[in-house]
Structure formats: C-alpha cells, structure tokens
Amino acid sequence: MNANNGEERIVHEVAMVVPKRTREEEEEGDCVEVLVTELKKRGMVVDRDVGLADEFLKVAAPLETLESAAAELRIRKPTRLGMDLPFEVQGSEAFIQQPDGSLFSWFERFRCYQHLLYGIVNCYGHDVTLKLDGREICWAPEESLVRKLESEGVIKQIFPLHDELKRKELLRTWALNWWNFTNQPIDKIYSYFGAKIGVYFSFLGMYTQWLLFPALLGFIVQMVNFGSLQYLVLPSFFVIATLWAALFLQFWKRKNAALLARWQINCLVGPSQGYRFLGMEWSSLPFPKELTKNLGNEKFKEKEPYQRYEWFAYRKRFSNDVFVIISIICFQLPFELAYAHTYEMITSNIIKFVLTAVYLLIIQYLTRLGGKVAVKLINREINESVEYRANSLIYKVFGLYFMQTYIGIFYHVLLHRNFMTLRQVLLQRFIISQVFWTFMYGSLSYLKYSYRKFRARKKKRSEGGPSTGKIQIASRVEKEYLKPTYSASIGVELEDGLLMLALQFGMVMMFACAFPLAFALATVSNIMDIRTTALKLLVTLQRPSPRAAATIGAWLNIWQFLVVMSICTNSALLVCLYEKEGKWKMEPGLAAILILEHILLLLKFGLSRLVPEEPAWVRANRVKNVTQAQEVYSKQLLRSSSSEFASMVKPEEDNNNKN
C-alpha cells in the first residue's frame, strides 16, 4: 500500500510460490483455493500469476488491513506528543508519518504481513481436509494454515516483491546516477529497504566522501619525490590521517543520530548497556523459567539465581572466545607465516602475484569455515538480546579475518624489514582482494540468476514445451523468484559490506606511511561499490527482508580499535626509517616518534569528548519529547488518582449522612 496524492495505490509486496495445478478441473477443498479464500477474508488483495513450473500468489494489504494488524501487534510508533505508543486504529492521525509520507515503515509493514499470513488459523472447530493433485492434507483446529502448507511443501517460498515504480526511481536516481559519486537518496533507500541497509549506505557514502581529502593528499605524497623532506612528509601525513580517522568516526555518530531522529527511530539503550528493560516485558527477559520460580522474599535469595545465571553466561562466552583464539594460533597462524616466508623467497613478480591470488582464495574458504564454526559457538552461548548475539559473532569473525588479512603483512614488517617489498605486498593484496570481492558479490548473483533461468527453461522443454525457439519467462514475479536471496555469507547478523569496509579501513590506516596511495584506491573502490551494490539489490537479487538496526553496532568499536592499531603500526614504520638501498634502520628519532604516538593517542580519545555525538537539535527534540511525555503522564496520573480518591471519599460521606 502506498498513498499518492491522497489516493491509495495497491502494491503487491509479498509473493507466495505454490505448485502449478496439473489437473484442469478444480477439486473441492483445493488447498490453494482455500488459501486464496482465507487471504481475502483477512482483508488482503490476491492476484495469481502462472509461471513455467509454479504458480505465484501476489499479496497486497490495503491501509485498513495494515492498521488492524499493527493494532493487534501493538506496534509502538512515535506520536506527535513526543511519546512512543502502541498503535491504535482510531488515533492513527496522531502517529508521525514516514519520510516518504506513508504511515508504516517497510519493516513495520513486513511484520504486519507476517502476522496476517501466519495468523490464518482453523476456526471451524473441526479438522478440514485439503486436497492438491490427489493428496489429502489435514488442517487441524487452531493450526496455522500457512505453516501447515509450508511443512507439506505446498508453499515453496514466501518472499518480498519489488515495487516497480520505486525500483525504477531508485535505479534512475541512485544506481545509474554516476555523476553524483557519493550523494545518495538515503531517505528513499531507507523507505524501500529498511533501516539496516539505509544505515549501511549512509555510512558507506559518508566514509567515501571523507576519503577524498586523504586520497588526494596520499596521491601527492606517493607520487611526488620530496627528497630529504620525505622524513618530514611521512610523519605529517600519518598525523593528518590519524586525526582524520578520529574526526570521521565522531562525525559519523552525529550523522547517525540525525538519521535516527529524521526516521523517528528510538535507540534508548545500547547493546552494551545491559538488559533492555525499556519497552520490554519482564517475562520476555532471557532468563529461564526455573530461575523465576520459588524466589523468596529475601534479597539474597532473589539475587542468587540471577547472579549464577549471569556468570554462567559469561563463562560460556569466555570459553568460546578462548577456543577461537587458540584455533587461530594453532591452525591459521602457521599457514599465514608459511605463505609470507614463501613469498619472500620467490623472485618473480608474476609468480608472487599468482601465489597471492591462490593464497587469498584458500584463506577465504578457510576463514568462512571458521565463521561457520563461530556461528555454531554463538548458538551455544546465552546472549541477553539479539544485539549481544550479533556483536559476539562480529567480534569472532572479524578476529579470523583480521589475522587472515594482516598477519602476513606484519611478518614482512617485523622480520624482513624491506620497505619496497611491503609496498608491493600491500598493492597486490589490495588489488586482488577488491577484484575478488567485486566478482564474488557482484557477478556471482547474476550468474546464479542466469543459471536458474536456464534450468527453468530446460525443465519446461523437457516437460513437453516447444523444442525450438527460446522459452520466455514473461511473469515478473517468476523472474524475482528465480533471483538469489539477499543473505550474508556467514551469518544473518553479519553484514558482508561492513566487514569488507573494516578490512579496507585497517589496510589504508595501519600502513598509511608505507602506502599512502591506498587512500586513493579505496576511494575509487568505494565509488564503484556503491553503484554495483545498488544494481545488485535492485536488479539481480530479491528484495531483502527488512531488518531492524539503528546503528552499525559493534563495527564502530572495531573501527575505533583499528585507529588505535594504526597509531602503533605507523609509529613502528616511522621508527624504521628506510635508507636509499631499501634497508631499514632503528634510528634516528625513536624518542620523538614515541612521544608523537602518545600525543596522538591522547588526541584520539580527546576528540571523542570534544566533539558531541549528536547534534544540538537532536538533543533539543529529545528533551522536548521527554518533557511532553512527563506532562502527559503526570496529568493522567493526577486524573486517575483523583477519581480513585473521589470513589473512596463518597462511600464515607454516604455513611456519615446515614448516621
């Protein structure tokens, strides 16, 4: 549903894939017909498309249907009073609209669709027999129809559909708009894809914009021969890059806060601040039920089971972290050191390039295998919320990729001390890794889509289709069904784009003195990545299911860690000033570099205090909303207490009058 110029435009936003009927006559109690009838009873609009091998039910929900579902779910939305309240149909005018003018965000609409679809239950009080091509399916009372048909294989998949008008608009203003470089319609991206993808592209665009200055400066430092001034230019570039990184992270926090305020998303308690009591019922806290039973009145007895459970959860997470660290040391570290030693022994540049490419392919497979193990470890942990689970997985997987990406480079820095070899390794790794990820996440989805279309045409031809000529897939919904789904390579909580950006940021920052040109290469790579990822989301992938994410989460802590690491690594590079013949030496300037390192560390942490994390207008709006909420609650409390007092006083007065 979308509203344009006051008129409601029905948009089919969800599709269901069911088998294509093999019999021409319609059976009584046909499960697909029953499903369509029940969907319409729930107030949804259903259109049917017949494809080459399957039938597709396109589902749309008018505004009235979405409002009823949101009221049943008690979705909390911001109001004009400054408070988040459960949605009610009668007071819908009091709730603030989205940036695109709609009442519900894509995440809220998708929740309503799920509630409407899976809320279809057997209310007839007896078993209902459903039929499909001779099969009989028993639909029990109070059983969800959609879940039953999914378990029986009747519903093959339920997936979001693209809105063609908005998709074409985003193609024109975003994916194919190369002249704007880093400018993106962030509000439209948020409205169409949800907060998680909107925040990611906002971060990527701002990061790329900020890269333009160090990219130009790094290009000059790399290409111009400063002669004897090189000893002064490199430290100056290092200081500028460090201050740039610290300021960028602080100003991203400000922009993120502004985005959340503009999108009306409240993030009251962060994932690192313990249990999220705000907006959560006590019964929904992640403690097992046996801990809440038989709690005595004494404070010690009440605290003891919770403390025992808390420390048990910490011990599980700590043991998993130790297991990951030991695995890296025992399995990945020897492989990395063997590659670095072999690379140093080879003299041919071509063989070195091939070795690096083969090494990166092997290590990607091994690292993904380690990521799968990390996911299984996370499933055994006791995490307090979805944010804790996501952060735990991010830290473990990044630890694997951090070792994979940088241990070989550290080997060259500490053992061989060959400046030209280090620069060559950085250039080769940067180019190969960027080409690899661009092919893997850009071309692979298109190849999967093309292969699925080929297999669908081949199956149709083998089932009696035309033997000559090309079989066309005319249905748009069938084309979307054949597209790959948008998913992370390791876990649902892990965003591949943010992982690659963190590794890129570490590469350009930790070795800024050795390879200043990396900033320029990263800028070009990010500009290409914005457009290619946009095309992939809009053309070669199914519309992603919306995911709630107000910030980039644990990745911000990882970027802060990389800034601190870059201060240490670049200080080590500056200590080892290279001679004309390319051999490094340990003097002069050791004391000066150590002092510079400590000053930069102080500046880095000082800037986090000097630059506010949110704009003044955001703080003012929050204070205003809190004040309005307090006034409303206080008036409501006074009215309720006055009515209770009056009800208590009136019987006493009646008794006195009788006496």
Short mmCIF file of N, CA and C in Angstrom, two decimals, residues 9-71:
data_model
loop_
_atom_site.label_atom_id
_atom_site.label_comp_id
_atom_site.label_asym_id
_atom_site.label_seq_id
_atom_site.Cartn_x
_atom_site.Cartn_y
_atom_site.Cartn_z
N ARG A 9 -2.71 3.47 -3.54
CA ARG A 9 -2.19 2.65 -4.64
C ARG A 9 -1.86 1.27 -4.09
N ILE A 10 -2.56 0.28 -4.58
CA ILE A 10 -2.36 -1.08 -4.10
C ILE A 10 -1.09 -1.64 -4.73
N VAL A 11 -0.16 -2.06 -3.87
CA VAL A 11 1.11 -2.61 -4.32
C VAL A 11 1.26 -4.01 -3.73
N HIS A 12 1.51 -4.98 -4.58
CA HIS A 12 1.74 -6.34 -4.11
C HIS A 12 3.18 -6.41 -3.60
N GLU A 13 3.31 -6.57 -2.28
CA GLU A 13 4.62 -6.52 -1.65
C GLU A 13 5.15 -7.88 -1.21
N VAL A 14 4.32 -8.90 -1.26
CA VAL A 14 4.74 -10.24 -0.85
C VAL A 14 4.20 -11.24 -1.87
N ALA A 15 5.01 -12.26 -2.17
CA ALA A 15 4.60 -13.32 -3.10
C ALA A 15 4.73 -14.67 -2.43
N MET A 16 3.84 -15.58 -2.79
CA MET A 16 3.86 -16.96 -2.29
C MET A 16 3.94 -17.89 -3.49
N VAL A 17 4.84 -18.87 -3.42
CA VAL A 17 5.06 -19.81 -4.52
C VAL A 17 4.36 -21.12 -4.17
N VAL A 18 3.43 -21.53 -5.03
CA VAL A 18 2.69 -22.78 -4.84
C VAL A 18 2.81 -23.60 -6.11
N PRO A 19 2.54 -24.92 -6.02
CA PRO A 19 2.66 -25.76 -7.22
C PRO A 19 1.64 -25.37 -8.29
N LYS A 20 2.06 -25.55 -9.50
CA LYS A 20 1.18 -25.31 -10.64
C LYS A 20 0.22 -26.48 -10.76
N ARG A 21 -1.07 -26.18 -10.91
CA ARG A 21 -2.08 -27.23 -10.95
C ARG A 21 -1.88 -28.10 -12.18
N THR A 22 -1.86 -29.42 -11.95
CA THR A 22 -1.69 -30.36 -13.07
C THR A 22 -3.01 -30.79 -13.68
N ARG A 23 -4.09 -30.68 -12.89
CA ARG A 23 -5.41 -31.04 -13.41
C ARG A 23 -6.15 -29.79 -13.82
N GLU A 24 -6.89 -29.91 -14.90
CA GLU A 24 -7.64 -28.74 -15.39
C GLU A 24 -8.86 -28.47 -14.54
N GLU A 25 -9.54 -29.56 -14.07
CA GLU A 25 -10.72 -29.33 -13.26
C GLU A 25 -10.31 -28.97 -11.83
N GLU A 26 -11.13 -28.18 -11.20
CA GLU A 26 -10.83 -27.72 -9.84
C GLU A 26 -11.41 -28.68 -8.82
N GLU A 27 -10.58 -29.16 -7.88
CA GLU A 27 -11.02 -30.08 -6.84
C GLU A 27 -11.74 -29.33 -5.73
N GLU A 28 -12.68 -30.01 -5.12
CA GLU A 28 -13.34 -29.43 -3.95
C GLU A 28 -12.38 -29.50 -2.77
N GLY A 29 -12.20 -28.39 -2.10
CA GLY A 29 -11.25 -28.34 -1.00
C GLY A 29 -9.82 -28.19 -1.45
N ASP A 30 -9.61 -27.68 -2.67
CA ASP A 30 -8.25 -27.47 -3.16
C ASP A 30 -7.52 -26.51 -2.22
N CYS A 31 -6.31 -26.93 -1.77
CA CYS A 31 -5.63 -26.18 -0.73
C CYS A 31 -5.23 -24.78 -1.20
N VAL A 32 -4.90 -24.61 -2.48
CA VAL A 32 -4.54 -23.29 -2.99
C VAL A 32 -5.76 -22.39 -3.01
N GLU A 33 -6.90 -22.94 -3.43
CA GLU A 33 -8.13 -22.15 -3.43
C GLU A 33 -8.54 -21.76 -2.00
N VAL A 34 -8.38 -22.69 -1.08
CA VAL A 34 -8.70 -22.39 0.32
C VAL A 34 -7.77 -21.29 0.84
N LEU A 35 -6.50 -21.37 0.47
CA LEU A 35 -5.54 -20.35 0.90
C LEU A 35 -5.92 -18.98 0.36
N VAL A 36 -6.28 -18.90 -0.92
CA VAL A 36 -6.67 -17.62 -1.51
C VAL A 36 -7.92 -17.07 -0.82
N THR A 37 -8.88 -17.96 -0.55
CA THR A 37 -10.11 -17.52 0.11
C THR A 37 -9.82 -16.98 1.51
N GLU A 38 -8.95 -17.67 2.27
CA GLU A 38 -8.62 -17.22 3.62
C GLU A 38 -7.84 -15.91 3.59
N LEU A 39 -6.98 -15.74 2.61
CA LEU A 39 -6.25 -14.48 2.49
C LEU A 39 -7.20 -13.31 2.26
N LYS A 40 -8.19 -13.52 1.42
CA LYS A 40 -9.15 -12.46 1.14
C LYS A 40 -10.02 -12.18 2.36
N LYS A 41 -10.29 -13.22 3.15
CA LYS A 41 -11.06 -13.00 4.37
C LYS A 41 -10.30 -12.12 5.36
N ARG A 42 -8.98 -12.20 5.33
CA ARG A 42 -8.15 -11.37 6.21
C ARG A 42 -8.02 -9.94 5.70
N GLY A 43 -8.65 -9.64 4.58
CA GLY A 43 -8.64 -8.28 4.06
C GLY A 43 -7.54 -8.01 3.06
N MET A 44 -6.87 -9.03 2.55
CA MET A 44 -5.78 -8.84 1.60
C MET A 44 -6.25 -9.00 0.16
N VAL A 45 -5.52 -8.37 -0.73
CA VAL A 45 -5.79 -8.44 -2.16
C VAL A 45 -4.83 -9.45 -2.77
N VAL A 46 -5.37 -10.41 -3.51
CA VAL A 46 -4.56 -11.50 -4.05
C VAL A 46 -4.71 -11.54 -5.57
N ASP A 47 -3.58 -11.54 -6.26
CA ASP A 47 -3.53 -11.77 -7.70
C ASP A 47 -2.72 -13.03 -7.96
N ARG A 48 -3.10 -13.75 -9.02
CA ARG A 48 -2.45 -15.02 -9.33
C ARG A 48 -1.75 -14.94 -10.67
N ASP A 49 -0.50 -15.41 -10.69
CA ASP A 49 0.30 -15.49 -11.91
C ASP A 49 0.75 -16.92 -12.10
N VAL A 50 0.65 -17.41 -13.33
CA VAL A 50 1.08 -18.77 -13.66
C VAL A 50 2.41 -18.68 -14.39
N GLY A 51 3.44 -19.34 -13.86
CA GLY A 51 4.75 -19.34 -14.47
C GLY A 51 5.03 -20.61 -15.24
N LEU A 52 6.29 -20.84 -15.53
CA LEU A 52 6.67 -22.02 -16.29
C LEU A 52 6.45 -23.30 -15.50
N ALA A 53 6.79 -23.30 -14.23
CA ALA A 53 6.69 -24.52 -13.43
C ALA A 53 5.87 -24.33 -12.16
N ASP A 54 5.61 -23.10 -11.75
CA ASP A 54 4.91 -22.84 -10.50
C ASP A 54 3.85 -21.77 -10.70
N GLU A 55 3.01 -21.64 -9.68
CA GLU A 55 2.01 -20.58 -9.63
C GLU A 55 2.38 -19.63 -8.51
N PHE A 56 2.10 -18.35 -8.71
CA PHE A 56 2.53 -17.32 -7.76
C PHE A 56 1.31 -16.53 -7.29
N LEU A 57 1.20 -16.40 -5.98
CA LEU A 57 0.15 -15.60 -5.37
C LEU A 57 0.76 -14.28 -4.92
N LYS A 58 0.38 -13.20 -5.56
CA LYS A 58 0.87 -11.87 -5.18
C LYS A 58 -0.11 -11.25 -4.19
N VAL A 59 0.40 -10.87 -3.03
CA VAL A 59 -0.44 -10.43 -1.92
C VAL A 59 -0.19 -8.96 -1.64
N ALA A 60 -1.27 -8.22 -1.49
CA ALA A 60 -1.21 -6.80 -1.10
C ALA A 60 -2.16 -6.59 0.06
N ALA A 61 -1.83 -5.65 0.91
CA ALA A 61 -2.66 -5.33 2.08
C ALA A 61 -3.05 -3.86 2.03
N PRO A 62 -4.32 -3.53 1.92
CA PRO A 62 -4.74 -2.12 1.98
C PRO A 62 -4.39 -1.50 3.34
N LEU A 63 -4.50 -0.19 3.40
CA LEU A 63 -4.13 0.52 4.62
C LEU A 63 -4.96 0.07 5.81
N GLU A 64 -6.26 -0.15 5.60
CA GLU A 64 -7.11 -0.57 6.72
C GLU A 64 -6.67 -1.91 7.28
N THR A 65 -6.26 -2.82 6.41
CA THR A 65 -5.80 -4.13 6.85
C THR A 65 -4.50 -4.02 7.63
N LEU A 66 -3.57 -3.18 7.13
CA LEU A 66 -2.31 -2.98 7.83
C LEU A 66 -2.54 -2.34 9.20
N GLU A 67 -3.46 -1.39 9.28
CA GLU A 67 -3.75 -0.74 10.56
C GLU A 67 -4.30 -1.74 11.56
N SER A 68 -5.19 -2.63 11.12
CA SER A 68 -5.74 -3.64 12.04
C SER A 68 -4.65 -4.58 12.53
N ALA A 69 -3.75 -4.99 11.62
CA ALA A 69 -2.65 -5.88 12.01
C ALA A 69 -1.70 -5.18 12.98
N ALA A 70 -1.39 -3.90 12.71
CA ALA A 70 -0.50 -3.15 13.60
C ALA A 70 -1.12 -2.98 14.98
N ALA A 71 -2.43 -2.78 15.04
CA ALA A 71 -3.10 -2.66 16.33
C ALA A 71 -3.07 -3.99 17.08
#
